[in-house]
Amino acid sequence: MKRALLALTLAAFSCAAPPPPVTTPAAEPLGTGRVTATALNLRAEATTEAEILTTIRRGQTLTLMEERAGWYQVRLPTGESGWVSAQYVARSDGRSSSTARRSRGCPADSDYAFEKSPMPSFSDRGAHGLVVVEANVNSSGDVTSTRVISNATGDPDLAALAEREIRSAKFIAPIRDCVRRSFIFTYKRAF
């Protein structure tokens, strides 16, 4: 009798359905953000030494999953996920990362801007075309040197005129990592 009861019990357990898998709810996203750097590395871990999975371009929208010590764990629209430096992500809700909130007095990263735009001069010379001038701009926003990259007009006086125009400009230098940076500006002038 005991054997029959044991066999029946074993048969009942062996036919029972396996327990359902335990599922943990997915973490709720923090929101979305937009890449502010020209190119931002998506890394396997929250460190600059981690493997680079891909590079994300400026303006791309990311889903922010988690924040940890100046890094966001993000999910791309393709489904790929990894870690990016929080300083190069602007949150859609306007909030800053907890690291940025701790560093009071540090201005946000920004691109260059004109304080005083170049004023095009007019010339009654017959030559037409595009003059491209490269201008070195220091961290104070002053043009320190220029160089003609190309002159489709063929007229050296028009190239000199374009150089004078960009030298008269005044910039607000871009900020990166709390510091104003020098940069190179390409001025294109059509005659």
Short mmCIF file of C-alpha atoms in Angstrom, two decimals:
data_model
loop_
_atom_site.label_atom_id
_atom_site.label_comp_id
_atom_site.label_asym_id
_atom_site.label_seq_id
_atom_site.Cartn_x
_atom_site.Cartn_y
_atom_site.Cartn_z
CA MET A 1 0.00 0.00 0.00
CA LYS A 2 2.82 2.37 0.87
CA ARG A 3 4.47 1.57 -2.47
CA ALA A 4 1.30 2.37 -4.38
CA LEU A 5 0.89 5.66 -2.52
CA LEU A 6 4.55 6.57 -3.14
CA ALA A 7 4.23 5.71 -6.87
CA LEU A 8 1.03 7.76 -7.14
CA THR A 9 2.69 10.73 -5.38
CA LEU A 10 5.75 10.53 -7.64
CA ALA A 11 3.55 10.32 -10.74
CA ALA A 12 1.59 13.38 -9.62
CA PHE A 13 4.75 15.44 -9.10
CA SER A 14 6.39 14.33 -12.34
CA CYS A 15 3.29 15.36 -14.35
CA ALA A 16 2.89 18.73 -12.68
CA ALA A 17 3.66 21.78 -14.82
CA PRO A 18 6.96 23.49 -14.05
CA PRO A 19 6.65 26.65 -11.98
CA PRO A 20 6.31 29.84 -14.03
CA PRO A 21 9.55 31.75 -14.56
CA VAL A 22 10.19 34.56 -12.14
CA THR A 23 10.17 37.87 -13.95
CA THR A 24 11.45 41.08 -12.52
CA PRO A 25 9.89 44.27 -13.80
CA ALA A 26 12.11 46.29 -16.12
CA ALA A 27 13.52 49.40 -14.58
CA GLU A 28 11.52 52.49 -15.45
CA PRO A 29 13.55 54.82 -17.74
CA LEU A 30 14.74 58.14 -16.27
CA GLY A 31 13.56 59.86 -19.44
CA THR A 32 15.23 60.80 -22.68
CA GLY A 33 18.24 62.88 -23.60
CA ARG A 34 19.96 64.33 -26.64
CA VAL A 35 23.67 64.00 -27.48
CA THR A 36 25.43 67.39 -27.32
CA ALA A 37 28.92 66.27 -28.37
CA THR A 38 29.89 65.96 -32.04
CA ALA A 39 30.56 62.26 -31.46
CA LEU A 40 29.92 60.34 -28.23
CA ASN A 41 31.28 56.87 -27.45
CA LEU A 42 28.80 54.23 -26.27
CA ARG A 43 30.80 52.02 -23.92
CA ALA A 44 30.26 48.55 -22.45
CA GLU A 45 30.82 49.84 -18.88
CA ALA A 46 30.72 53.20 -17.08
CA THR A 47 34.41 53.98 -17.54
CA THR A 48 36.61 55.52 -20.22
CA GLU A 49 38.69 52.34 -20.29
CA ALA A 50 35.70 50.18 -21.32
CA GLU A 51 35.22 48.82 -24.82
CA ILE A 52 33.62 51.26 -27.29
CA LEU A 53 30.50 49.62 -28.73
CA THR A 54 29.60 52.38 -31.22
CA THR A 55 29.79 56.13 -31.71
CA ILE A 56 26.66 58.28 -31.43
CA ARG A 57 26.27 61.54 -33.36
CA ARG A 58 25.20 64.97 -32.08
CA GLY A 59 21.44 65.40 -31.76
CA GLN A 60 20.58 61.69 -31.48
CA THR A 61 17.91 60.91 -28.88
CA LEU A 62 18.71 58.34 -26.18
CA THR A 63 16.54 56.61 -23.59
CA LEU A 64 18.17 57.15 -20.18
CA MET A 65 17.94 53.98 -18.09
CA GLU A 66 20.21 54.61 -15.11
CA GLU A 67 22.66 57.20 -13.79
CA ARG A 68 25.88 56.29 -12.02
CA ALA A 69 28.77 58.61 -11.07
CA GLY A 70 28.63 60.91 -14.08
CA TRP A 71 27.52 58.23 -16.56
CA TYR A 72 24.14 57.32 -18.07
CA GLN A 73 23.19 53.83 -19.06
CA VAL A 74 21.28 54.41 -22.30
CA ARG A 75 19.28 52.52 -24.87
CA LEU A 76 19.51 53.58 -28.52
CA PRO A 77 16.51 53.50 -30.88
CA THR A 78 18.14 50.39 -32.43
CA GLY A 79 17.81 48.60 -29.06
CA GLU A 80 21.56 48.62 -28.39
CA SER A 81 22.49 49.72 -24.88
CA GLY A 82 25.59 50.83 -23.04
CA TRP A 83 27.08 53.72 -21.07
CA VAL A 84 27.82 57.33 -22.08
CA SER A 85 29.36 60.25 -20.21
CA ALA A 86 26.50 62.31 -18.70
CA GLN A 87 28.26 65.61 -19.42
CA TYR A 88 27.53 65.20 -23.15
CA VAL A 89 23.80 64.49 -22.78
CA ALA A 90 21.09 67.14 -22.41
CA ARG A 91 18.05 65.69 -20.68
CA SER A 92 14.68 66.39 -22.30
CA ASP A 93 13.16 67.30 -18.94
CA GLY A 94 15.79 70.03 -18.46
CA ARG A 95 17.31 68.39 -15.39
CA SER A 96 21.06 67.99 -15.20
CA SER A 97 22.92 64.91 -14.06
CA SER A 98 23.63 64.59 -10.36
CA THR A 99 27.33 65.13 -11.12
CA ALA A 100 26.59 68.40 -12.91
CA ARG A 101 24.40 69.54 -10.01
CA ARG A 102 27.27 68.95 -7.58
CA SER A 103 29.73 71.07 -9.56
CA ARG A 104 28.20 74.47 -8.86
CA GLY A 105 29.61 77.44 -10.72
CA CYS A 106 30.70 75.40 -13.72
CA PRO A 107 29.08 76.65 -16.94
CA ALA A 108 27.41 74.08 -19.17
CA ASP A 109 29.15 72.91 -22.34
CA SER A 110 28.29 75.10 -25.31
CA ASP A 111 29.19 75.76 -28.94
CA TYR A 112 30.78 78.95 -30.21
CA ALA A 113 28.65 82.02 -30.89
CA PHE A 114 29.25 85.37 -32.53
CA GLU A 115 29.56 88.35 -30.21
CA LYS A 116 30.17 90.51 -33.29
CA SER A 117 29.47 88.95 -36.70
CA PRO A 118 31.76 89.59 -39.66
CA MET A 119 30.46 92.48 -41.78
CA PRO A 120 30.61 91.67 -45.50
CA SER A 121 32.24 94.41 -47.53
CA PHE A 122 31.03 95.02 -51.04
CA SER A 123 33.28 95.11 -54.03
CA ASP A 124 32.56 96.20 -57.57
CA ARG A 125 35.30 93.95 -58.91
CA GLY A 126 34.12 91.70 -61.76
CA ALA A 127 35.33 88.39 -60.25
CA HIS A 128 32.79 85.97 -58.83
CA GLY A 129 33.23 82.85 -56.75
CA LEU A 130 33.76 81.53 -53.23
CA VAL A 131 36.64 82.40 -50.91
CA VAL A 132 37.22 80.07 -47.95
CA VAL A 133 39.27 81.37 -45.02
CA GLU A 134 40.34 79.40 -41.95
CA ALA A 135 40.50 81.53 -38.77
CA ASN A 136 42.21 80.51 -35.52
CA VAL A 137 40.18 81.82 -32.58
CA ASN A 138 41.58 81.91 -29.04
CA SER A 139 39.63 81.14 -25.85
CA SER A 140 38.85 84.87 -25.44
CA GLY A 141 37.03 84.84 -28.78
CA ASP A 142 39.62 86.86 -30.72
CA VAL A 143 40.75 85.85 -34.22
CA THR A 144 44.51 85.37 -33.86
CA SER A 145 45.39 84.34 -37.43
CA THR A 146 43.81 83.58 -40.78
CA ARG A 147 44.73 81.57 -43.84
CA VAL A 148 43.05 81.40 -47.26
CA ILE A 149 42.07 77.79 -47.95
CA SER A 150 40.63 78.35 -51.41
CA ASN A 151 39.88 81.27 -53.72
CA ALA A 152 37.55 80.44 -56.63
CA THR A 153 37.47 84.11 -57.66
CA GLY A 154 41.11 84.07 -58.71
CA ASP A 155 41.41 87.63 -57.34
CA PRO A 156 43.90 87.95 -54.42
CA ASP A 157 42.32 91.28 -53.38
CA LEU A 158 38.96 89.54 -52.77
CA ALA A 159 40.72 86.87 -50.69
CA ALA A 160 42.37 89.64 -48.62
CA LEU A 161 38.98 91.31 -48.22
CA ALA A 162 37.46 88.07 -46.88
CA GLU A 163 40.35 87.73 -44.41
CA ARG A 164 39.78 91.30 -43.15
CA GLU A 165 36.06 90.56 -42.68
CA ILE A 166 36.62 87.52 -40.47
CA ARG A 167 39.41 89.24 -38.51
CA SER A 168 36.88 91.94 -37.54
CA ALA A 169 34.58 89.33 -35.96
CA LYS A 170 34.42 88.64 -32.22
CA PHE A 171 33.38 85.23 -30.90
CA ILE A 172 32.17 83.71 -27.67
CA ALA A 173 34.41 80.65 -27.44
CA PRO A 174 32.86 77.23 -26.83
CA ILE A 175 32.91 75.68 -23.36
CA ARG A 176 34.05 72.09 -22.84
CA ASP A 177 34.53 70.57 -19.39
CA CYS A 178 33.98 73.96 -17.68
CA VAL A 179 36.70 75.71 -19.74
CA ARG A 180 36.47 78.07 -22.73
CA ARG A 181 38.40 76.53 -25.62
CA SER A 182 40.21 77.91 -28.67
CA PHE A 183 38.95 76.64 -32.01
CA ILE A 184 39.24 76.95 -35.80
CA PHE A 185 36.42 78.67 -37.67
CA THR A 186 35.90 78.26 -41.43
CA TYR A 187 34.59 81.43 -43.06
CA LYS A 188 33.01 81.06 -46.52
CA ARG A 189 32.43 84.25 -48.47
CA ALA A 190 30.69 84.39 -51.86
CA PHE A 191 31.51 87.25 -54.25
#
